[in-house]
Amino acid sequence: MDHFSYRNGELFCEDVAVERIADSLGTPLYVYSKATLLAHYRQLADAFAPVKPLICYSVKTNGNINVLRVLAGAGAGFDVVSGGELFRAQAAGGDPDKCVYAGVGKTDAEIRQAVAAGIGLFNVESEAELSNVDAIARQMGKGIRGALRINPDVDPHTHAHITTGKKETKFGIDLDRAGGVFRAFAKVQAADGAPGMHLTGVHIHIGSQITEVEPYVEAVRKVLALIDELRRDGLTMDWLDLGGGFGINYENRHALPASAFAAALLPMLLASKLQIAIEPGRYIAGNAGLLMANVLYLKAGGTKKFVIVDAGMNDLIRPMLYDAFHFIWPTRPGAKFIPPADRTDVSGMAGLETVDVVGPICESGDFFAHARAIPPVQRGQRLAIFSAGAYSFAMSSQYNARPRPAEVLVDGATFRVIRKRETYDDLIALEK
Ligand code: LLP
C-alpha cells in the first residue's frame, strides 16, 4: 500500500527513520515517499494498460515541482486547472502536449498561455467558454484539441464538497444538452489542421475519494451512448478523459485497487476505440505523504482530554473542511503500541487513551481528530498524521501568521528538502 512502516519500534519512510528527518528539520513537517508515488502511478498504468491511457496526474493534489518531476519521469502528463498549474507542470519538465486543462473559469490570459504552450487537450466546461477558446485559438493562428466536459448526473457517494458530476454542481455541460452543443459546433468547426478548436472528445470527472465502481460505469455508459450517437451523425469522436476520483484508504479497507476500476471499465473502453485519459491525484499522492507534528501540551478540558500539537489547520485543513479521517500515531510508540501494517483497526489494543488532537490556532475547527484512541503521549513526542500527501500541503495557508512547513522527499535511504520551511520574512515578503 505504501512505504511507511514501523520497524524496531519506530516509524520509517522507506529506509529513513522519520524522527531523524524531524531532528534535523523540526516540525511541523511534510514527508513524502518517492517509491510510494511511483508504485501508485504504476498500479494505475498497469491496470489500464490495455487502453494505453494518457495518465495525467492532477497537479492540484500535490504540486511540488519535485513530486511532479518524479511523475513526469515515469511518463505522466498532468491535469491542470489554472495558468499557475500549467506553469508548475512545465517548470517540472512536463510536456504540455500530455497535459489536459479543465476548470469552469479559465481567463483569456490563461487560455492564451495554454494555447501558446501547446496544451494537449482543452476540457471545456460551457458553451460560452467553447466559443471563447475557439476565438482565441483562431486569433493566435493555432489549432487545438478539445473535449467537452459533460455532467453525467451520477452520484459518486462521496462528500458533498467533492461531488462534481451531479446536475446541481457547476461542472460541465448537462448530458441532455451536450449532443446539441457538439452538433452546433461541428457546423462552425475549423477544418482539420486549421486554426481553432477541434472538438472531438468528452471529459468527465464525477468527484473525488470514490470507493465504488458503479458511478464510473454509469457515467461512462451514459457518455459512450452519446459518443455513439454523434459518430452515427458523422462527427469525429476520438478522446475520452475519465477524470480522477479513485479513492484511497484513510480509515478502513473500503477503497478499491486501480485494477477493480479498470476491470469494470475496460470492456467498454476497449470497444469504444477511443484514446483514453485519466486524471488521478489522490490515488497517487494521498498515502505517499504524512505530516509530522510535535506534542506541545496535554490538557484536561471540561469534558475531554486534548493533545495539543504544533501543526494546525493552516497546515492540514481536511479534517475541518470535510470531516476527513487521518490516522494519527506516535512516531515512536513503544513496543506495546505497534499498529497493524495497514493502520486500520486498533480497537483491540489495550492501554490506548481517547483524546482530541488539536492545533494551536484560534478556532474550534482547528483539530486533526476528535475522540481518537491513541497510545498515551507526552510533551516532546512526535505524532505522524498519515495520508497527508494529497490536498494537504496544497491547501495550506499562513493563517495566524504561521510560516508553512518544510516538505521532504525520501528516496530509499536518503531524504531531500523539496521545499524550505517558510520564515517570518516570507510572511511579509509581498507586503508593501
Ligand atoms: N480532475 C479534475 C478535473 C479534478 O477537479 C480533480 C480534483 C481531479 C482530476 C483529481 O481528483 P482525485 O483523483 O484526486 O480525486 N480538496 C479535496 C479534493 C478536491 C478534488 C478536486 N478535484 C480533498 O481534500 O479531499
XYZ file of C-alpha atoms and ligand atoms in Angstrom:
457
model
C 0.000 0.000 0.000
C 2.737 2.465 0.890
C 6.293 2.679 2.130
C 5.599 3.883 5.687
C 6.189 1.153 8.246
C 7.116 0.627 11.893
C 10.468 -1.101 12.365
C 12.174 -1.672 15.715
C 9.530 0.428 17.415
C 9.754 3.493 15.215
C 8.247 4.832 12.045
C 10.204 4.645 8.823
C 9.549 6.234 5.463
C 11.233 3.838 3.066
C 14.624 3.302 4.748
C 14.745 6.530 6.731
C 13.521 6.865 10.326
C 11.209 9.870 10.195
C 12.459 11.015 13.620
C 15.854 11.564 12.037
C 14.322 13.912 9.480
C 12.416 15.859 12.106
C 15.541 16.054 14.305
C 17.288 17.932 11.537
C 14.390 19.987 10.171
C 11.928 20.412 13.035
C 8.142 20.172 12.928
C 5.531 20.578 11.524
C 6.993 18.748 8.575
C 5.650 17.017 5.473
C 7.409 13.789 4.500
C 6.744 12.120 1.138
C 7.872 8.752 -0.218
C 9.096 8.644 -3.801
C 8.725 4.854 -4.016
C 5.082 5.145 -2.981
C 4.330 7.826 -5.575
C 5.833 5.614 -8.262
C 4.180 2.418 -7.026
C 0.731 4.020 -7.107
C 1.376 5.513 -10.529
C 2.413 2.076 -11.813
C -0.653 0.399 -10.320
C -2.822 2.685 -12.410
C -0.666 2.352 -15.514
C -0.704 -1.454 -15.258
C -4.422 -1.658 -14.533
C -5.410 0.458 -17.522
C -2.577 -0.750 -19.797
C -4.874 -2.444 -22.352
C -6.160 1.004 -23.416
C -2.727 2.673 -23.176
C -4.143 5.624 -21.271
C -2.618 9.047 -21.020
C -2.195 9.370 -17.249
C -2.456 12.998 -16.256
C -1.542 13.414 -12.599
C -3.717 16.082 -11.073
C -1.374 18.930 -10.138
C -3.753 20.421 -7.569
C -3.311 17.340 -5.372
C 0.315 17.967 -4.533
C 2.011 20.297 -6.966
C 5.533 20.485 -5.560
C 7.680 20.520 -8.679
C 9.822 17.712 -7.297
C 6.777 15.492 -6.946
C 5.773 16.454 -10.484
C 9.283 15.688 -11.707
C 9.165 12.183 -10.248
C 5.889 11.512 -12.061
C 6.917 13.175 -15.325
C 9.990 10.949 -15.242
C 7.702 7.922 -15.018
C 5.839 9.095 -18.114
C 2.933 11.036 -16.596
C 1.246 14.006 -18.160
C -0.643 16.466 -15.994
C -4.171 17.633 -15.300
C -4.086 21.392 -14.725
C -6.824 23.810 -13.738
C -5.041 27.147 -13.878
C -2.248 29.010 -15.581
C -0.256 28.563 -12.383
C -0.615 24.791 -12.524
C 0.445 24.746 -16.167
C 3.457 26.841 -15.144
C 4.271 24.325 -12.403
C 3.886 21.372 -14.783
C 6.237 22.991 -17.290
C 8.699 24.026 -14.597
C 8.870 20.344 -13.649
C 9.692 19.379 -17.219
C 6.148 18.244 -18.046
C 5.256 18.001 -21.718
C 2.313 20.377 -22.428
C 1.136 18.023 -25.158
C 0.485 15.476 -22.389
C -1.469 17.996 -20.306
C -5.226 18.402 -20.050
C -6.759 21.652 -18.886
C -10.094 21.725 -17.032
C -11.868 24.388 -14.974
C -15.107 26.348 -15.274
C -13.468 29.784 -15.178
C -10.441 29.955 -17.453
C -9.431 33.578 -18.068
C -8.455 34.864 -21.514
C -4.860 35.218 -20.336
C -4.810 31.612 -19.117
C -6.350 30.364 -22.373
C -3.710 32.239 -24.387
C -0.977 30.810 -22.157
C -2.263 27.257 -22.672
C -2.735 27.665 -26.439
C 0.758 29.104 -26.773
C 2.216 26.254 -24.718
C 0.516 23.698 -26.983
C -1.715 22.087 -24.378
C -2.784 18.551 -25.289
C -6.485 18.770 -24.513
C -8.734 21.674 -23.524
C -11.552 20.375 -21.344
C -14.226 22.943 -21.988
C -16.976 23.393 -19.428
C -19.583 25.658 -21.105
C -20.800 26.887 -24.486
C -19.530 30.379 -23.652
C -16.071 29.037 -22.896
C -16.114 26.924 -26.065
C -16.641 29.911 -28.325
C -14.105 31.957 -26.368
C -11.364 29.314 -26.568
C -12.110 28.770 -30.265
C -11.926 32.518 -30.983
C -8.651 32.929 -29.089
C -7.058 29.948 -30.876
C -8.136 31.356 -34.254
C -6.676 34.774 -33.386
C -3.445 33.092 -32.400
C -3.424 31.000 -35.578
C -3.241 27.730 -33.624
C -5.224 24.527 -33.929
C -6.094 22.933 -30.586
C -7.760 19.734 -29.451
C -10.794 19.999 -27.201
C -13.168 17.872 -25.176
C -16.490 18.877 -23.736
C -16.764 18.225 -20.026
C -20.096 16.535 -19.566
C -22.044 16.485 -16.358
C -23.496 12.951 -16.419
C -25.642 13.447 -13.312
C -24.372 10.492 -11.307
C -23.886 10.342 -7.566
C -20.382 9.151 -6.634
C -21.386 8.700 -2.948
C -18.644 10.853 -1.540
C -18.561 14.089 0.499
C -20.843 16.789 -0.939
C -17.940 19.245 -1.279
C -16.070 16.868 -3.593
C -19.049 15.659 -5.652
C -18.773 17.154 -9.128
C -20.843 15.085 -11.556
C -24.344 15.802 -10.336
C -26.736 18.125 -12.123
C -26.742 20.749 -9.400
C -22.970 21.263 -9.452
C -21.288 23.946 -11.548
C -19.191 21.486 -13.556
C -19.525 20.516 -17.197
C -22.434 20.666 -19.575
C -25.664 18.865 -18.907
C -25.750 15.492 -20.672
C -29.087 16.304 -22.296
C -27.693 19.452 -23.883
C -24.242 18.133 -24.802
C -25.277 16.489 -28.091
C -26.718 19.780 -29.315
C -23.522 21.621 -28.384
C -21.371 19.145 -30.342
C -23.653 19.284 -33.383
C -23.865 23.080 -33.409
C -20.102 23.414 -33.035
C -19.442 20.845 -35.785
C -21.039 23.284 -38.231
C -18.612 26.096 -37.384
C -15.627 23.922 -36.507
C -12.404 24.621 -38.336
C -11.149 22.049 -40.803
C -8.512 19.656 -39.524
C -5.193 21.429 -39.224
C -6.719 24.921 -39.475
C -6.524 27.320 -36.528
C -9.284 26.986 -33.935
C -10.762 24.310 -31.723
C -11.226 20.709 -32.858
C -13.851 19.396 -30.502
C -13.553 15.637 -30.707
C -13.567 14.456 -27.106
C -15.581 14.025 -23.960
C -14.359 14.701 -20.445
C -15.967 13.622 -17.184
C -14.812 13.972 -13.607
C -17.575 12.900 -11.258
C -15.966 13.539 -7.891
C -13.166 12.619 -5.553
C -12.463 9.889 -2.964
C -14.782 7.497 -4.787
C -14.777 3.947 -3.435
C -17.274 2.247 -5.758
C -17.016 1.342 -9.428
C -20.724 1.742 -10.234
C -20.736 5.551 -10.516
C -17.916 5.369 -13.091
C -19.640 2.608 -15.024
C -22.868 4.579 -15.074
C -21.166 7.793 -16.173
C -19.097 6.080 -18.858
C -22.125 4.209 -20.170
C -24.023 7.490 -20.475
C -21.304 9.362 -22.336
C -20.467 6.410 -24.610
C -24.104 6.325 -25.703
C -23.801 9.987 -26.633
C -20.495 9.400 -28.437
C -22.097 6.554 -30.456
C -24.953 8.815 -31.413
C -22.610 11.592 -32.530
C -20.471 9.155 -34.506
C -23.591 7.898 -36.288
C -24.239 11.519 -37.237
C -20.800 11.629 -38.844
C -18.901 13.529 -36.144
C -15.329 12.521 -35.334
C -15.002 11.491 -31.696
C -11.611 10.243 -30.589
C -10.956 11.131 -26.919
C -12.493 10.145 -23.614
C -10.978 11.649 -20.486
C -12.376 9.848 -17.438
C -11.103 12.343 -14.858
C -9.795 11.251 -11.473
C -11.525 10.439 -8.215
C -10.147 6.978 -7.380
C -10.373 6.747 -3.588
C -7.783 5.639 -1.057
C -7.831 4.083 2.394
C -7.891 6.708 5.077
C -9.704 4.848 7.794
C -10.784 1.445 6.604
C -10.359 -1.061 3.819
C -13.164 0.266 1.685
C -11.036 1.755 -1.079
C -10.568 -0.274 -4.240
C -7.370 -1.039 -6.106
C -6.959 0.560 -9.531
C -7.433 -2.899 -11.020
C -11.040 -3.003 -9.776
C -11.914 0.249 -11.559
C -10.105 -0.922 -14.664
C -11.778 -4.346 -14.689
C -15.212 -2.734 -14.660
C -14.417 -0.148 -17.315
C -12.008 -1.804 -19.734
C -14.531 -3.799 -21.809
C -16.479 -0.623 -22.583
C -13.355 1.455 -23.163
C -11.745 -1.080 -25.489
C -14.907 -1.417 -27.547
C -15.126 2.363 -27.933
C -11.746 2.602 -29.703
C -11.258 5.997 -28.071
C -7.970 7.395 -26.814
C -8.387 7.277 -23.017
C -7.048 9.718 -20.444
C -7.318 9.516 -16.651
C -6.564 12.240 -14.112
C -5.660 10.604 -10.811
C -4.465 12.737 -7.927
C -5.239 11.322 -4.511
C -4.675 7.691 -5.589
C -1.060 8.515 -6.387
C -0.166 11.007 -3.673
C -2.589 10.547 -0.755
C -0.843 7.737 1.056
C 2.576 8.822 -0.168
C 2.870 11.514 2.487
C 2.433 12.317 6.143
C 2.553 15.355 8.377
C 4.755 15.185 11.468
C 3.814 17.235 14.495
C 5.302 17.686 17.934
C 3.212 17.313 21.074
C 3.303 20.656 22.894
C 0.900 20.171 25.780
C -1.542 17.717 27.275
C -4.593 19.348 28.706
C -7.713 18.250 30.551
C -10.674 20.144 29.151
C -14.156 20.357 30.688
C -15.181 17.022 29.252
C -12.272 15.875 27.123
C -8.547 15.280 27.022
C -6.638 17.346 24.477
C -3.312 16.635 22.852
C -2.115 19.995 21.569
C 0.397 19.780 18.726
C 2.468 22.299 16.791
C 0.706 21.680 13.459
C -2.573 23.406 12.789
C -5.469 23.616 10.399
C -3.410 26.057 8.347
C -1.068 23.128 7.594
C -3.783 20.496 7.029
C -7.360 21.670 6.726
C -9.046 18.453 5.547
C -10.454 17.401 8.953
C -12.130 20.772 9.341
C -13.364 21.068 5.736
C -14.539 17.529 5.063
C -14.572 15.849 8.478
C -11.763 13.838 6.963
C -10.245 10.978 8.936
C -6.428 10.860 9.084
C -4.819 8.033 11.037
C -2.650 9.514 13.802
C 0.010 7.624 15.727
C 3.234 8.403 17.581
C 6.364 8.012 15.511
C 7.964 6.166 18.466
C 5.010 4.474 20.092
C 6.911 1.907 22.198
C 6.864 -1.851 21.749
C 3.352 -2.250 23.181
C 1.753 0.002 20.615
C 2.917 -1.009 17.154
C -0.124 -0.528 14.885
C -1.151 -3.086 12.268
C 0.745 -2.707 8.979
C -2.321 -1.406 7.171
C -3.042 1.091 10.020
C -6.693 0.183 10.217
C -8.339 -1.293 13.248
C -6.595 -0.580 16.559
C -9.712 -1.050 18.660
C -8.420 -4.288 20.178
C -5.258 -2.632 21.516
C -5.148 -2.286 25.311
C -3.995 0.894 27.040
C -4.988 3.488 24.435
C -6.326 6.855 25.529
C -9.193 8.677 23.888
C -8.197 12.234 23.066
C -8.821 15.130 20.733
C -5.723 16.015 18.727
C -5.787 19.760 18.140
C -3.581 22.557 16.863
C -2.632 25.975 18.232
C -4.941 28.059 16.031
C -7.671 30.255 17.447
C -10.630 28.322 16.048
C -12.561 25.344 17.370
C -12.296 23.831 13.888
C -8.546 23.533 14.382
C -8.449 19.797 15.011
C -6.948 16.671 13.487
C -9.068 14.125 15.349
C -11.968 14.014 17.757
C -12.353 11.269 20.346
C -9.499 9.252 18.891
C -7.821 6.317 20.607
C -4.044 6.684 20.509
C -1.229 5.472 22.752
C -0.540 7.730 25.734
C 1.817 10.512 24.642
C 3.953 13.094 26.370
C 5.181 16.573 25.635
C 8.030 16.420 23.140
C 6.881 13.211 21.466
C 6.124 13.361 17.771
C 2.971 12.251 16.025
C 2.527 11.228 12.404
C -0.671 12.346 10.706
C -0.973 9.852 7.862
C -2.457 10.054 4.358
C -1.328 13.661 4.044
C 0.255 13.530 0.606
C -2.850 14.805 -1.196
C -4.712 18.098 -0.710
C -2.696 18.728 2.422
C 0.297 20.999 1.845
C -1.528 22.035 -1.336
C -4.338 23.563 0.709
C -2.138 25.035 3.434
C -2.080 28.714 4.312
C -0.263 31.129 6.584
C -3.359 31.688 8.721
C -2.466 33.030 12.174
C 0.823 34.177 10.593
C 2.242 30.690 10.664
C 5.037 30.005 8.155
C 4.244 26.891 6.127
C 6.083 23.630 6.970
C 9.018 22.259 5.031
C 8.462 19.373 2.615
C 10.849 16.448 2.318
C 11.090 13.709 -0.284
C 12.506 10.377 0.830
C 14.169 8.159 -1.736
C 15.405 4.855 -0.329
C 17.867 5.592 2.453
C 18.175 9.309 1.648
C 15.990 12.361 2.032
C 15.988 15.793 0.491
C 14.231 19.061 1.348
C 11.982 19.833 -1.628
C 10.503 22.987 -0.126
C 12.143 25.014 2.595
C 10.252 25.866 5.740
C 8.883 29.370 5.336
C 10.297 32.106 7.552
C 8.816 35.184 9.230
C 10.304 37.243 6.402
C 8.313 35.144 3.926
C 5.144 36.155 5.763
C 5.576 39.824 4.835
C 7.712 39.485 1.710
C 4.991 40.699 -0.682
C 3.536 43.379 1.553
C 4.386 46.999 0.852
N -9.539 16.059 -12.455
C -10.290 17.113 -12.129
C -10.935 17.892 -13.185
C -10.444 17.466 -10.777
O -11.191 18.518 -10.454
C -9.804 16.699 -9.769
C -9.952 17.035 -8.360
C -9.014 15.596 -10.174
C -8.911 15.304 -11.525
C -8.281 14.721 -9.203
O -9.144 14.040 -8.357
P -8.621 12.888 -7.394
O -8.110 11.751 -8.259
O -7.543 13.439 -6.550
O -9.808 12.506 -6.594
N -9.637 19.035 -1.627
C -10.434 17.830 -1.677
C -10.417 17.167 -3.045
C -10.832 18.087 -4.168
C -10.756 17.439 -5.523
C -10.860 18.454 -6.594
N -10.729 17.961 -7.927
C -9.955 16.889 -0.569
O -9.052 17.252 0.183
O -10.500 15.803 -0.406
